[in-house]
mmCIF file of C-alpha atoms in Angstrom:
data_model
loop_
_atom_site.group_PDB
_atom_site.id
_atom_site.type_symbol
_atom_site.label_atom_id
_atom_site.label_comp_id
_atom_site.label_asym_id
_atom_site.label_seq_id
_atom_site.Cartn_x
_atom_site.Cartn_y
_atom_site.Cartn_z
ATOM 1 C CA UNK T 1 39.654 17.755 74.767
ATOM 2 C CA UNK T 2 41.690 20.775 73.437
ATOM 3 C CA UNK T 3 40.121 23.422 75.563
ATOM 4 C CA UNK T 4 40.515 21.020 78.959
ATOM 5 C CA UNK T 5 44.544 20.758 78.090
ATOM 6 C CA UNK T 6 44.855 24.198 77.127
ATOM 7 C CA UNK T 7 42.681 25.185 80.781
ATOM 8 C CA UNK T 8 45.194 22.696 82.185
ATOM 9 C CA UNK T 9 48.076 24.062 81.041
ATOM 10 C CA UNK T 10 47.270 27.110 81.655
ATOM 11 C CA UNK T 11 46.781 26.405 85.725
ATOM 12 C CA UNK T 12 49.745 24.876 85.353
ATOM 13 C CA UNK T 13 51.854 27.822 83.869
ATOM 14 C CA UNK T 14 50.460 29.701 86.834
ATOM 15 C CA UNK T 15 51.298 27.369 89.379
ATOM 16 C CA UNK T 16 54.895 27.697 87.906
ATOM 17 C CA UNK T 17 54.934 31.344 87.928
ATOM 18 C CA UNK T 18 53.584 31.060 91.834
ATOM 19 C CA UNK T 19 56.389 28.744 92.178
ATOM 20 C CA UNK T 20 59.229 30.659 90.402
ATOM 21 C CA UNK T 21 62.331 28.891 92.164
ATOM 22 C CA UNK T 22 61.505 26.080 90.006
ATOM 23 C CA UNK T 23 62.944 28.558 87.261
ATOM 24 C CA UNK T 24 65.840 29.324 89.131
ATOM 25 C CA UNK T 25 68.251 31.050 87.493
ATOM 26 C CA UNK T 26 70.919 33.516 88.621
ATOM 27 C CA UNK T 27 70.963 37.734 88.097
ATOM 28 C CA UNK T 28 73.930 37.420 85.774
ATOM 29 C CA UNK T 29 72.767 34.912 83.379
ATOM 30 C CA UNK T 30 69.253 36.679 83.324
ATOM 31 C CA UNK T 31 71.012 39.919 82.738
ATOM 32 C CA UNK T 32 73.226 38.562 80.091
ATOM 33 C CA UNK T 33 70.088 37.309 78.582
ATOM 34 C CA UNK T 34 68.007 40.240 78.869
ATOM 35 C CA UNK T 35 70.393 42.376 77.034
ATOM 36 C CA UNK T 36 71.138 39.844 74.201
ATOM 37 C CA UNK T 37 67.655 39.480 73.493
ATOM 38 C CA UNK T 38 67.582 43.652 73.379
ATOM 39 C CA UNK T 39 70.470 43.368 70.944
ATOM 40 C CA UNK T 40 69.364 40.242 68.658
ATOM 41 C CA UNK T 41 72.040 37.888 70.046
ATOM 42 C CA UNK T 42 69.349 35.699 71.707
ATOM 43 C CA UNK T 43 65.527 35.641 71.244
ATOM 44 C CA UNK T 44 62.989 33.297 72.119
ATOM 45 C CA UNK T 45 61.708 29.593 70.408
ATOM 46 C CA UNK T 46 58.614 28.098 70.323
ATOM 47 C CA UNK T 47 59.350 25.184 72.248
ATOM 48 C CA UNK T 48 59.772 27.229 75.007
ATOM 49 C CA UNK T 49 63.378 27.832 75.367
ATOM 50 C CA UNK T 50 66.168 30.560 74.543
ATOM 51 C CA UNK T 51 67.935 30.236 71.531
ATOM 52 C CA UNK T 52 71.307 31.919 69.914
ATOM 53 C CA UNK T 53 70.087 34.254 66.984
ATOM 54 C CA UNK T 54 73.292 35.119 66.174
ATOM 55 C CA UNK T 55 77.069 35.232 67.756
ATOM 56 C CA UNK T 56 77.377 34.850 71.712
ATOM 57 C CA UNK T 57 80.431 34.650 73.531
ATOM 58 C CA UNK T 58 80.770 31.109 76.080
ATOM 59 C CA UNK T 59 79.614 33.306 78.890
ATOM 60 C CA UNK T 60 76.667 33.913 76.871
ATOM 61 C CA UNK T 61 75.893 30.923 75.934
ATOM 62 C CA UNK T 62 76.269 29.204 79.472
ATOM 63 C CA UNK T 63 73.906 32.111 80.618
ATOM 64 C CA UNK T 64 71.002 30.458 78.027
ATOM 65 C CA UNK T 65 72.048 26.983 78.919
ATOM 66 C CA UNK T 66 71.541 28.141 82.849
ATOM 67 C CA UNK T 67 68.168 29.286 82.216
ATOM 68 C CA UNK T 68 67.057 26.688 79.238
ATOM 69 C CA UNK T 69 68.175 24.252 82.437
ATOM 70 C CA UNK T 70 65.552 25.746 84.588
ATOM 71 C CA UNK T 71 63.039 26.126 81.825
ATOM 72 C CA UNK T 72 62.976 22.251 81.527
ATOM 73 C CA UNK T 73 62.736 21.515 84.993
ATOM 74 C CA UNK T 74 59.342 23.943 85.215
ATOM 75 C CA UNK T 75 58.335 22.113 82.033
ATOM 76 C CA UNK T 76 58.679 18.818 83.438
ATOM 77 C CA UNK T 77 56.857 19.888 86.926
ATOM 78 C CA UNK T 78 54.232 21.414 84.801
ATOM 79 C CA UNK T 79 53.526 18.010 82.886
ATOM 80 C CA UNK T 80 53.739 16.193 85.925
ATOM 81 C CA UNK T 81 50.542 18.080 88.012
ATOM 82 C CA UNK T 82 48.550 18.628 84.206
ATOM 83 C CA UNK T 83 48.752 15.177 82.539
ATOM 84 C CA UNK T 84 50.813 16.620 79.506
ATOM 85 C CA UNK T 85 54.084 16.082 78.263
ATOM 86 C CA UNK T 86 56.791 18.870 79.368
ATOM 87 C CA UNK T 87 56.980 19.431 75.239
ATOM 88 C CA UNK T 88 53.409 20.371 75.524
ATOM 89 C CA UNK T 89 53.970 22.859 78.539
ATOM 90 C CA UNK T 90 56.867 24.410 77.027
ATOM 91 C CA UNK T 91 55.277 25.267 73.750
ATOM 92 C CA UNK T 92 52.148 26.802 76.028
ATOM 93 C CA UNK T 93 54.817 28.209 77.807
ATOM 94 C CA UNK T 94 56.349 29.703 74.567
ATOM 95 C CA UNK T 95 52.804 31.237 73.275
ATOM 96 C CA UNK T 96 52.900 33.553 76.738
ATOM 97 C CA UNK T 97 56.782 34.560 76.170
ATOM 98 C CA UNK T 98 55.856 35.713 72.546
ATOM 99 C CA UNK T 99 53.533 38.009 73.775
ATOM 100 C CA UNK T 100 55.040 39.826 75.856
ATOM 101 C CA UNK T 101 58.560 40.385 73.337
ATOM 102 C CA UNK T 102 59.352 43.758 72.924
ATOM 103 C CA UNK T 103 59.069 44.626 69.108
ATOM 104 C CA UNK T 104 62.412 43.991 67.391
ATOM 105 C CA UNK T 105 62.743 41.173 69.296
ATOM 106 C CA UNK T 106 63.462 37.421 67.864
ATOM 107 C CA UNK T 107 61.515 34.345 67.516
ATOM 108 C CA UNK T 108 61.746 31.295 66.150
ATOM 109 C CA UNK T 109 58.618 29.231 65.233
ATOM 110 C CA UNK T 110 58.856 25.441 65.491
ATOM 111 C CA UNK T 111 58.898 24.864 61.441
ATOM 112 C CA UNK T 112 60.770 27.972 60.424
ATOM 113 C CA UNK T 113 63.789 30.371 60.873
ATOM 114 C CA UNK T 114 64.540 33.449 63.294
ATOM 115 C CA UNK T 115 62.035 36.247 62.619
ATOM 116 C CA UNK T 116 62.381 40.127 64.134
ATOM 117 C CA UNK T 117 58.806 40.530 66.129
#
């Protein structure tokens, strides 16, 4: 049963990445993001959304909420054409984006507080 979610989740995380306007999300607000996750303002949850480590102006912070916005509308479209819940997809989701964090990055497990990759 696990390994036939996890192969479902993980057609659906590709069918979102084929589908990328579903995570729609402008060059500013990725750009602000990008370089707050470089400098430890912002890292990345296991739920599958941004979070503020630390600080963040409003224009900051409206930059996560912009993309955390699209983030649950690919979860949500993921759970719809797998069978799981979008919690479920985002926390698959989450596994992929801790991967690929650059080292000095942040993360924050589900159970715990932010930790430097």
């Amino acid at each position: 049963m696990i390994r036939k979610t996890m192969t479902v989740l993980a057609m659906g995380l590709t069918l979102a990445a084929a589908s990328a306007p579903a995570m729609a999300q402008s060059a500013a607000a990725k750009a602000a993001v990008d370089a707050a996750k470089v400098s430890g303002t912002v890292g990345e949850q296991a739920d599958g959304y941004l979070g503020i480590v630390a600080g963040g102006d409003a224009a900051l912070r409206s930059a996560v909420a912009e993309i955390n916005t699209g983030r649950a509308a690919a979860y949500k479209d993921i759970a719809a054409k797998t069978g799981v819940t979008p919690e479920a997809a985002g926390q698959a989701t989450a596994k992929q984006l801790y991967a690929r964090l650059a080292p000095g990055q942040f993360w924050k497990p589900l159970d715990g507080g932010w930790v430097k990759k």
